[in-house]
mmCIF file of C-alpha atoms in Angstrom:
data_model
loop_
_atom_site.group_PDB
_atom_site.id
_atom_site.type_symbol
_atom_site.label_atom_id
_atom_site.label_comp_id
_atom_site.label_asym_id
_atom_site.label_seq_id
_atom_site.Cartn_x
_atom_site.Cartn_y
_atom_site.Cartn_z
ATOM 1 C CA MET A 1 -5.788 -24.333 -15.390
ATOM 2 C CA PRO A 2 -6.837 -27.935 -14.404
ATOM 3 C CA VAL A 3 -6.220 -29.439 -10.840
ATOM 4 C CA ASN A 4 -3.115 -31.016 -10.183
ATOM 5 C CA LEU A 5 -1.951 -31.420 -6.599
ATOM 6 C CA GLU A 6 -1.926 -34.470 -4.707
ATOM 7 C CA GLN A 7 -4.089 -33.802 -1.782
ATOM 8 C CA GLU A 8 -4.034 -34.709 1.639
ATOM 9 C CA ARG A 9 -6.578 -37.032 3.155
ATOM 10 C CA ASP A 10 -6.516 -35.538 7.334
ATOM 11 C CA ASP A 11 -9.187 -33.248 8.117
ATOM 12 C CA LEU A 12 -8.071 -30.259 10.366
ATOM 13 C CA GLU A 13 -11.115 -29.755 11.931
ATOM 14 C CA ASP A 14 -9.333 -30.052 15.583
ATOM 15 C CA MET A 15 -7.709 -27.127 14.859
ATOM 16 C CA GLU A 16 -7.647 -23.827 17.354
ATOM 17 C CA PRO A 17 -10.373 -21.209 16.535
ATOM 18 C CA LEU A 18 -9.428 -18.809 13.822
ATOM 19 C CA ALA A 19 -8.052 -15.460 13.697
ATOM 20 C CA PRO A 20 -10.421 -13.081 15.392
ATOM 21 C CA GLU A 21 -12.739 -10.623 13.028
ATOM 22 C CA ASP A 22 -10.899 -7.714 13.760
ATOM 23 C CA GLU A 23 -7.465 -9.559 12.533
ATOM 24 C CA LEU A 24 -9.089 -10.046 9.269
ATOM 25 C CA PRO A 25 -7.367 -7.587 6.095
ATOM 26 C CA THR A 26 -10.003 -5.279 5.351
ATOM 27 C CA TYR A 27 -9.415 -5.352 1.530
ATOM 28 C CA ARG A 28 -10.996 -8.440 1.094
ATOM 29 C CA SER A 29 -14.911 -8.869 0.136
ATOM 30 C CA ASN A 30 -17.131 -10.879 2.481
ATOM 31 C CA ALA A 31 -14.162 -12.110 4.640
ATOM 32 C CA SER A 32 -16.852 -12.232 7.979
ATOM 33 C CA HIS A 33 -18.999 -14.794 5.840
ATOM 34 C CA ALA A 34 -16.212 -16.596 4.741
ATOM 35 C CA GLN A 35 -14.513 -16.824 7.956
ATOM 36 C CA GLU A 36 -17.857 -18.368 9.298
ATOM 37 C CA LEU A 37 -17.932 -20.935 6.739
ATOM 38 C CA LEU A 38 -14.630 -21.568 7.636
ATOM 39 C CA ALA A 39 -14.995 -22.327 10.758
ATOM 40 C CA HIS A 40 -18.077 -23.879 10.436
ATOM 41 C CA ILE A 41 -16.580 -26.620 8.664
ATOM 42 C CA MET A 42 -13.686 -27.116 10.832
ATOM 43 C CA GLY A 43 -15.959 -28.010 13.513
ATOM 44 C CA GLU A 44 -16.378 -24.776 15.277
ATOM 45 C CA ASP A 45 -19.928 -24.462 14.721
ATOM 46 C CA PRO A 46 -21.794 -25.571 18.303
ATOM 47 C CA ASP A 47 -25.286 -25.604 15.795
ATOM 48 C CA GLY A 48 -25.368 -29.073 14.433
ATOM 49 C CA PHE A 49 -22.148 -29.585 11.502
ATOM 50 C CA ASP A 50 -20.974 -33.270 11.633
ATOM 51 C CA ARG A 51 -17.442 -32.659 12.558
ATOM 52 C CA GLY A 52 -16.962 -36.698 11.611
ATOM 53 C CA ASP A 53 -13.664 -38.407 11.979
ATOM 54 C CA ILE A 54 -11.594 -35.494 14.183
ATOM 55 C CA ASN A 55 -8.206 -35.871 14.216
ATOM 56 C CA ASN A 56 -6.481 -35.538 17.204
ATOM 57 C CA ASP A 57 -2.986 -35.474 15.542
ATOM 58 C CA VAL A 58 -2.911 -32.524 14.098
ATOM 59 C CA PRO A 59 0.433 -31.018 14.671
ATOM 60 C CA GLU A 60 0.769 -27.905 17.035
ATOM 61 C CA SER A 61 2.943 -26.265 14.461
ATOM 62 C CA LEU A 62 -0.161 -26.246 12.177
ATOM 63 C CA LYS A 63 -2.398 -25.226 15.079
ATOM 64 C CA ALA A 64 -0.328 -22.287 15.416
ATOM 65 C CA LEU A 65 -0.744 -20.829 11.934
ATOM 66 C CA HIS A 66 -4.715 -19.580 12.807
ATOM 67 C CA PRO A 67 -5.973 -20.440 9.464
ATOM 68 C CA TYR A 68 -9.094 -18.422 7.940
ATOM 69 C CA ALA A 69 -10.288 -18.043 4.481
ATOM 70 C CA VAL A 70 -11.697 -15.113 2.338
ATOM 71 C CA THR A 71 -12.442 -14.395 -0.956
ATOM 72 C CA LEU A 72 -9.455 -13.340 -3.557
ATOM 73 C CA GLY A 73 -8.755 -9.859 -5.538
ATOM 74 C CA LEU A 74 -6.179 -7.944 -7.433
ATOM 75 C CA SER A 75 -4.340 -7.527 -4.093
ATOM 76 C CA ASN A 76 -3.736 -10.934 -3.713
ATOM 77 C CA LEU A 77 -2.077 -11.334 -7.137
ATOM 78 C CA GLU A 78 1.358 -11.545 -6.597
ATOM 79 C CA SER A 79 1.162 -14.155 -3.782
ATOM 80 C CA CYS A 80 -1.296 -16.198 -6.012
ATOM 81 C CA LEU A 81 1.218 -16.239 -8.755
ATOM 82 C CA LYS A 82 4.288 -16.944 -6.393
ATOM 83 C CA LEU A 83 1.424 -20.103 -4.914
ATOM 84 C CA GLU A 84 1.057 -21.277 -8.410
ATOM 85 C CA GLN A 85 4.531 -21.274 -9.540
ATOM 86 C CA ALA A 86 5.467 -23.456 -6.494
ATOM 87 C CA THR A 87 3.022 -25.375 -6.821
ATOM 88 C CA PHE A 88 2.532 -26.701 -10.967
ATOM 89 C CA PRO A 89 5.211 -27.310 -13.357
ATOM 90 C CA PRO A 90 5.346 -24.356 -16.077
ATOM 91 C CA GLU A 91 3.178 -26.207 -18.649
ATOM 92 C CA LEU A 92 0.603 -26.488 -16.248
ATOM 93 C CA ALA A 93 0.843 -23.027 -13.964
ATOM 94 C CA GLY A 94 -1.767 -20.383 -14.688
ATOM 95 C CA THR A 95 -0.130 -17.375 -16.597
ATOM 96 C CA ARG A 96 0.034 -13.814 -14.697
ATOM 97 C CA GLU A 97 -2.543 -12.345 -17.634
ATOM 98 C CA LYS A 98 -4.989 -15.074 -16.723
ATOM 99 C CA PHE A 99 -4.676 -14.667 -13.049
ATOM 100 C CA GLU A 100 -5.254 -10.663 -13.652
ATOM 101 C CA TYR A 101 -8.101 -11.574 -15.850
ATOM 102 C CA ARG A 102 -9.841 -14.125 -13.508
ATOM 103 C CA LEU A 103 -9.404 -12.225 -10.100
ATOM 104 C CA SER A 104 -10.577 -8.851 -11.756
ATOM 105 C CA LYS A 105 -14.015 -10.367 -13.612
ATOM 106 C CA ALA A 106 -14.724 -13.335 -11.204
ATOM 107 C CA SER A 107 -12.921 -12.633 -7.702
ATOM 108 C CA GLU A 108 -16.313 -13.329 -5.899
ATOM 109 C CA LEU A 109 -15.504 -17.158 -7.470
ATOM 110 C CA CYS A 110 -11.824 -17.509 -6.220
ATOM 111 C CA PHE A 111 -11.219 -18.582 -2.592
ATOM 112 C CA GLY A 112 -7.971 -18.409 -0.661
ATOM 113 C CA LEU A 113 -6.557 -19.742 3.281
ATOM 114 C CA PHE A 114 -4.282 -17.542 4.747
ATOM 115 C CA THR A 115 -2.330 -17.755 8.108
ATOM 116 C CA SER A 116 -2.611 -14.671 10.151
ATOM 117 C CA ALA A 117 0.899 -15.664 11.947
ATOM 118 C CA ASP A 118 3.831 -13.441 11.993
ATOM 119 C CA SER A 119 5.556 -13.692 9.012
ATOM 120 C CA SER A 120 8.572 -13.364 10.947
ATOM 121 C CA SER A 121 8.038 -16.970 12.602
ATOM 122 C CA ALA A 122 10.821 -19.225 11.960
ATOM 123 C CA ASP A 123 7.788 -21.609 11.444
ATOM 124 C CA ILE A 124 6.428 -19.782 8.498
ATOM 125 C CA HIS A 125 8.539 -20.876 5.340
ATOM 126 C CA ALA A 126 5.979 -20.056 2.363
ATOM 127 C CA GLU A 127 6.990 -18.694 -1.033
ATOM 128 C CA THR A 128 4.320 -16.428 -0.478
ATOM 129 C CA ALA A 129 5.530 -14.729 2.476
ATOM 130 C CA ALA A 130 7.189 -11.672 0.504
ATOM 131 C CA THR A 131 4.171 -11.010 -1.541
ATOM 132 C CA ALA A 132 1.900 -11.055 1.572
ATOM 133 C CA ASN A 133 -0.235 -8.149 2.754
ATOM 134 C CA PRO A 134 -0.426 -6.720 6.469
ATOM 135 C CA VAL A 135 -3.318 -8.129 8.354
ATOM 136 C CA ASN A 136 -3.837 -4.786 10.018
ATOM 137 C CA SER A 137 -1.854 -0.996 10.505
ATOM 138 C CA HIS A 138 -1.277 -1.691 13.721
ATOM 139 C CA GLU A 139 0.546 -4.884 13.454
ATOM 140 C CA PRO A 140 2.789 -4.688 10.206
ATOM 141 C CA ALA A 141 4.473 -7.402 10.580
ATOM 142 C CA ARG A 142 1.423 -9.589 10.864
ATOM 143 C CA LYS A 143 0.696 -10.653 7.067
ATOM 144 C CA GLY A 144 -1.652 -12.961 5.409
ATOM 145 C CA ILE A 145 -0.042 -15.102 3.837
ATOM 146 C CA LEU A 146 -1.274 -17.771 1.206
ATOM 147 C CA LEU A 147 -1.236 -20.847 1.812
ATOM 148 C CA GLY A 148 -3.805 -22.455 -0.711
ATOM 149 C CA HIS A 149 -5.944 -20.971 -3.292
ATOM 150 C CA ILE A 150 -9.356 -22.021 -5.732
ATOM 151 C CA ILE A 151 -9.358 -19.920 -8.580
ATOM 152 C CA ALA A 152 -12.336 -20.505 -10.805
ATOM 153 C CA THR A 153 -14.702 -18.682 -13.655
ATOM 154 C CA LYS A 154 -18.021 -19.079 -14.796
ATOM 155 C CA SER A 155 -19.055 -21.189 -17.665
ATOM 156 C CA ALA A 156 -21.499 -22.229 -19.762
ATOM 157 C CA ASN A 157 -20.651 -25.822 -19.996
ATOM 158 C CA GLU A 158 -21.629 -28.725 -17.706
ATOM 159 C CA LEU A 159 -18.267 -29.837 -17.992
ATOM 160 C CA VAL A 160 -15.196 -28.002 -18.486
ATOM 161 C CA GLN A 161 -13.783 -27.734 -21.707
ATOM 162 C CA ASP A 162 -10.702 -26.646 -23.149
ATOM 163 C CA GLU A 163 -12.575 -23.446 -24.258
ATOM 164 C CA ASP A 164 -12.709 -22.531 -20.781
ATOM 165 C CA MET A 165 -9.649 -22.320 -19.514
ATOM 166 C CA LYS A 166 -8.527 -19.837 -22.467
ATOM 167 C CA LEU A 167 -8.265 -16.463 -21.465
ATOM 168 C CA GLY A 168 -11.018 -14.106 -21.344
ATOM 169 C CA ASN A 169 -13.610 -17.332 -21.187
ATOM 170 C CA HIS A 170 -15.802 -16.156 -18.221
ATOM 171 C CA ASN A 171 -19.174 -16.374 -18.913
ATOM 172 C CA GLU A 172 -21.149 -14.573 -16.164
ATOM 173 C CA ALA A 173 -24.616 -16.170 -17.240
ATOM 174 C CA GLY A 174 -22.826 -19.508 -16.982
ATOM 175 C CA ARG A 175 -24.225 -21.757 -14.303
ATOM 176 C CA THR A 176 -20.716 -24.119 -14.077
ATOM 177 C CA LEU A 177 -17.944 -22.977 -11.770
ATOM 178 C CA ALA A 178 -15.088 -23.979 -13.687
ATOM 179 C CA VAL A 179 -12.561 -24.451 -11.190
ATOM 180 C CA HIS A 180 -8.699 -23.904 -12.819
ATOM 181 C CA SER A 181 -6.615 -24.333 -9.845
ATOM 182 C CA LEU A 182 -6.567 -25.964 -6.477
ATOM 183 C CA ALA A 183 -3.220 -25.642 -5.300
ATOM 184 C CA VAL A 184 -1.493 -25.566 -2.100
ATOM 185 C CA LEU A 185 1.997 -24.805 -1.103
ATOM 186 C CA PRO A 186 4.440 -27.848 -1.069
ATOM 187 C CA ASP A 187 5.713 -27.373 2.410
ATOM 188 C CA TYR A 188 1.787 -27.218 3.658
ATOM 189 C CA GLN A 189 0.611 -30.105 1.569
ATOM 190 C CA LYS A 190 -0.733 -33.371 3.073
ATOM 191 C CA ARG A 191 -2.174 -31.222 6.160
ATOM 192 C CA GLY A 192 -5.923 -30.915 5.226
ATOM 193 C CA ILE A 193 -5.575 -27.361 4.067
ATOM 194 C CA GLY A 194 -6.980 -28.518 0.544
ATOM 195 C CA ARG A 195 -9.780 -30.814 1.666
ATOM 196 C CA VAL A 196 -11.064 -27.773 4.682
ATOM 197 C CA LEU A 197 -10.488 -25.202 1.392
ATOM 198 C CA MET A 198 -12.406 -27.056 -0.665
ATOM 199 C CA LYS A 199 -15.074 -27.996 2.008
ATOM 200 C CA ALA A 200 -15.346 -24.470 2.405
ATOM 201 C CA TYR A 201 -15.798 -23.478 -1.102
ATOM 202 C CA VAL A 202 -18.546 -25.789 -1.914
ATOM 203 C CA GLN A 203 -20.441 -24.701 1.310
ATOM 204 C CA ARG A 204 -20.164 -21.091 0.236
ATOM 205 C CA MET A 205 -21.106 -21.877 -3.371
ATOM 206 C CA ASN A 206 -24.092 -23.598 -2.816
ATOM 207 C CA GLU A 207 -25.352 -21.330 -0.106
ATOM 208 C CA SER A 208 -24.640 -18.218 -3.045
ATOM 209 C CA LYS A 209 -27.229 -19.972 -5.319
ATOM 210 C CA ILE A 210 -24.988 -18.603 -8.275
ATOM 211 C CA ALA A 211 -24.181 -21.358 -9.798
ATOM 212 C CA ASP A 212 -25.886 -24.957 -10.274
ATOM 213 C CA ARG A 213 -22.358 -26.921 -9.759
ATOM 214 C CA ILE A 214 -18.695 -26.924 -9.708
ATOM 215 C CA SER A 215 -17.270 -28.758 -12.591
ATOM 216 C CA ILE A 216 -12.923 -29.802 -11.946
ATOM 217 C CA LEU A 217 -10.402 -31.411 -14.600
ATOM 218 C CA ALA A 218 -8.448 -33.858 -12.095
ATOM 219 C CA PHE A 219 -5.941 -36.668 -12.423
ATOM 220 C CA GLU A 220 -7.361 -39.996 -12.369
ATOM 221 C CA ARG A 221 -5.374 -40.813 -8.568
ATOM 222 C CA LEU A 222 -7.019 -37.939 -7.374
ATOM 223 C CA VAL A 223 -10.515 -39.175 -7.921
ATOM 224 C CA PRO A 224 -11.188 -40.764 -4.487
ATOM 225 C CA PHE A 225 -10.045 -37.405 -3.012
ATOM 226 C CA TYR A 226 -13.001 -35.866 -5.330
ATOM 227 C CA GLU A 227 -15.874 -38.532 -4.402
ATOM 228 C CA SER A 228 -15.350 -37.753 -0.862
ATOM 229 C CA LEU A 229 -16.271 -34.424 -1.183
ATOM 230 C CA GLY A 230 -19.365 -34.875 -2.914
ATOM 231 C CA PHE A 231 -18.579 -34.457 -6.381
ATOM 232 C CA GLU A 232 -19.050 -37.623 -9.370
ATOM 233 C CA ASN A 233 -16.675 -39.256 -11.594
ATOM 234 C CA ARG A 234 -18.316 -38.106 -15.211
ATOM 235 C CA GLY A 235 -15.366 -40.340 -16.903
ATOM 236 C CA LYS A 236 -12.629 -39.007 -19.001
ATOM 237 C CA GLY A 237 -12.669 -35.915 -20.825
ATOM 238 C CA GLY A 238 -11.124 -34.568 -24.482
ATOM 239 C CA SER A 239 -9.316 -32.112 -22.726
ATOM 240 C CA ARG A 240 -5.560 -32.330 -23.238
ATOM 241 C CA TYR A 241 -4.273 -29.201 -22.065
ATOM 242 C CA GLY A 242 -0.802 -29.574 -20.879
ATOM 243 C CA GLY A 243 -0.449 -32.728 -22.315
ATOM 244 C CA GLU A 244 -2.688 -34.789 -19.562
ATOM 245 C CA ASP A 245 -5.644 -36.867 -19.712
ATOM 246 C CA TRP A 246 -7.903 -35.575 -17.181
ATOM 247 C CA VAL A 247 -10.807 -36.628 -15.571
ATOM 248 C CA ASN A 248 -14.247 -34.625 -15.299
ATOM 249 C CA MET A 249 -15.433 -34.602 -11.626
ATOM 250 C CA VAL A 250 -18.506 -32.381 -10.826
ATOM 251 C CA CYS A 251 -20.239 -31.267 -7.756
ATOM 252 C CA THR A 252 -24.187 -30.966 -8.452
ATOM 253 C CA PHE A 253 -25.861 -28.181 -5.778
ATOM 254 C CA PRO A 254 -29.148 -29.388 -4.811
ATOM 255 C CA LYS A 255 -31.677 -27.628 -6.191
ATOM 256 C CA SER A 256 -34.515 -25.949 -3.670
ATOM 257 C CA PRO A 257 -37.877 -27.322 -3.328
ATOM 258 C CA PRO A 258 -40.561 -25.266 -4.705
ATOM 259 C CA VAL A 259 -42.375 -22.942 -2.653
ATOM 260 C CA GLN A 260 -45.360 -24.726 -0.858
ATOM 261 C CA TYR A 261 -48.292 -21.935 -0.361
ATOM 262 C CA GLY A 262 -51.316 -22.168 1.619
ATOM 263 C CA ARG A 263 -54.837 -22.490 0.511
#
């Protein structure tokens, strides 16, 4: 489904260090690499990522969430559905069948931001808490609670089309990442989670070299948000998904320079 989220402007780059790696769920693929990327995006890498305008007013309650980002799979299905239903109206929310298909066929393209805080904490008010998986077997009360996700498949089209949003339309040979959903739980919006999640996603997909671009259908009011993340406004598209008018936003990855061989 297209993006339908009033995105936040605040960065989380002054957040405390992420959860230790031994606390990350073992059932998710590439968790270590994804965590490193999120730390890098949030300015925790001392080797040179430009932290830019660091927000020193991040509330303590958010710092205590110890967020981490990992790829998603079928084990996250119920949490993804809860998140989707809490964020979007029924006519825009993805169906169970679509999530099952996308999380099984394109799990490496789906990204989630979790909190590793104790699920019994009074500070955690998340619709996804009831469907969260334990972080490890030693602390059953400590679970990975999904706060935000990006769900995508591959397409042969440069811009997202209605056909790309249909069930069963993941094209492994495609070079476009068609984002169906960027969602953050309502109680956690306007805290920078969407920005951090998309930054980490763009960087990871760029480094993976599995696609040439990311393409999104977005509301016009969200165009400045995506432009601030390097997306280009390609104008209004022909899609009328959910009865809405959408703007095509595209982030094109830079091509690697040709290899120079010595004579």
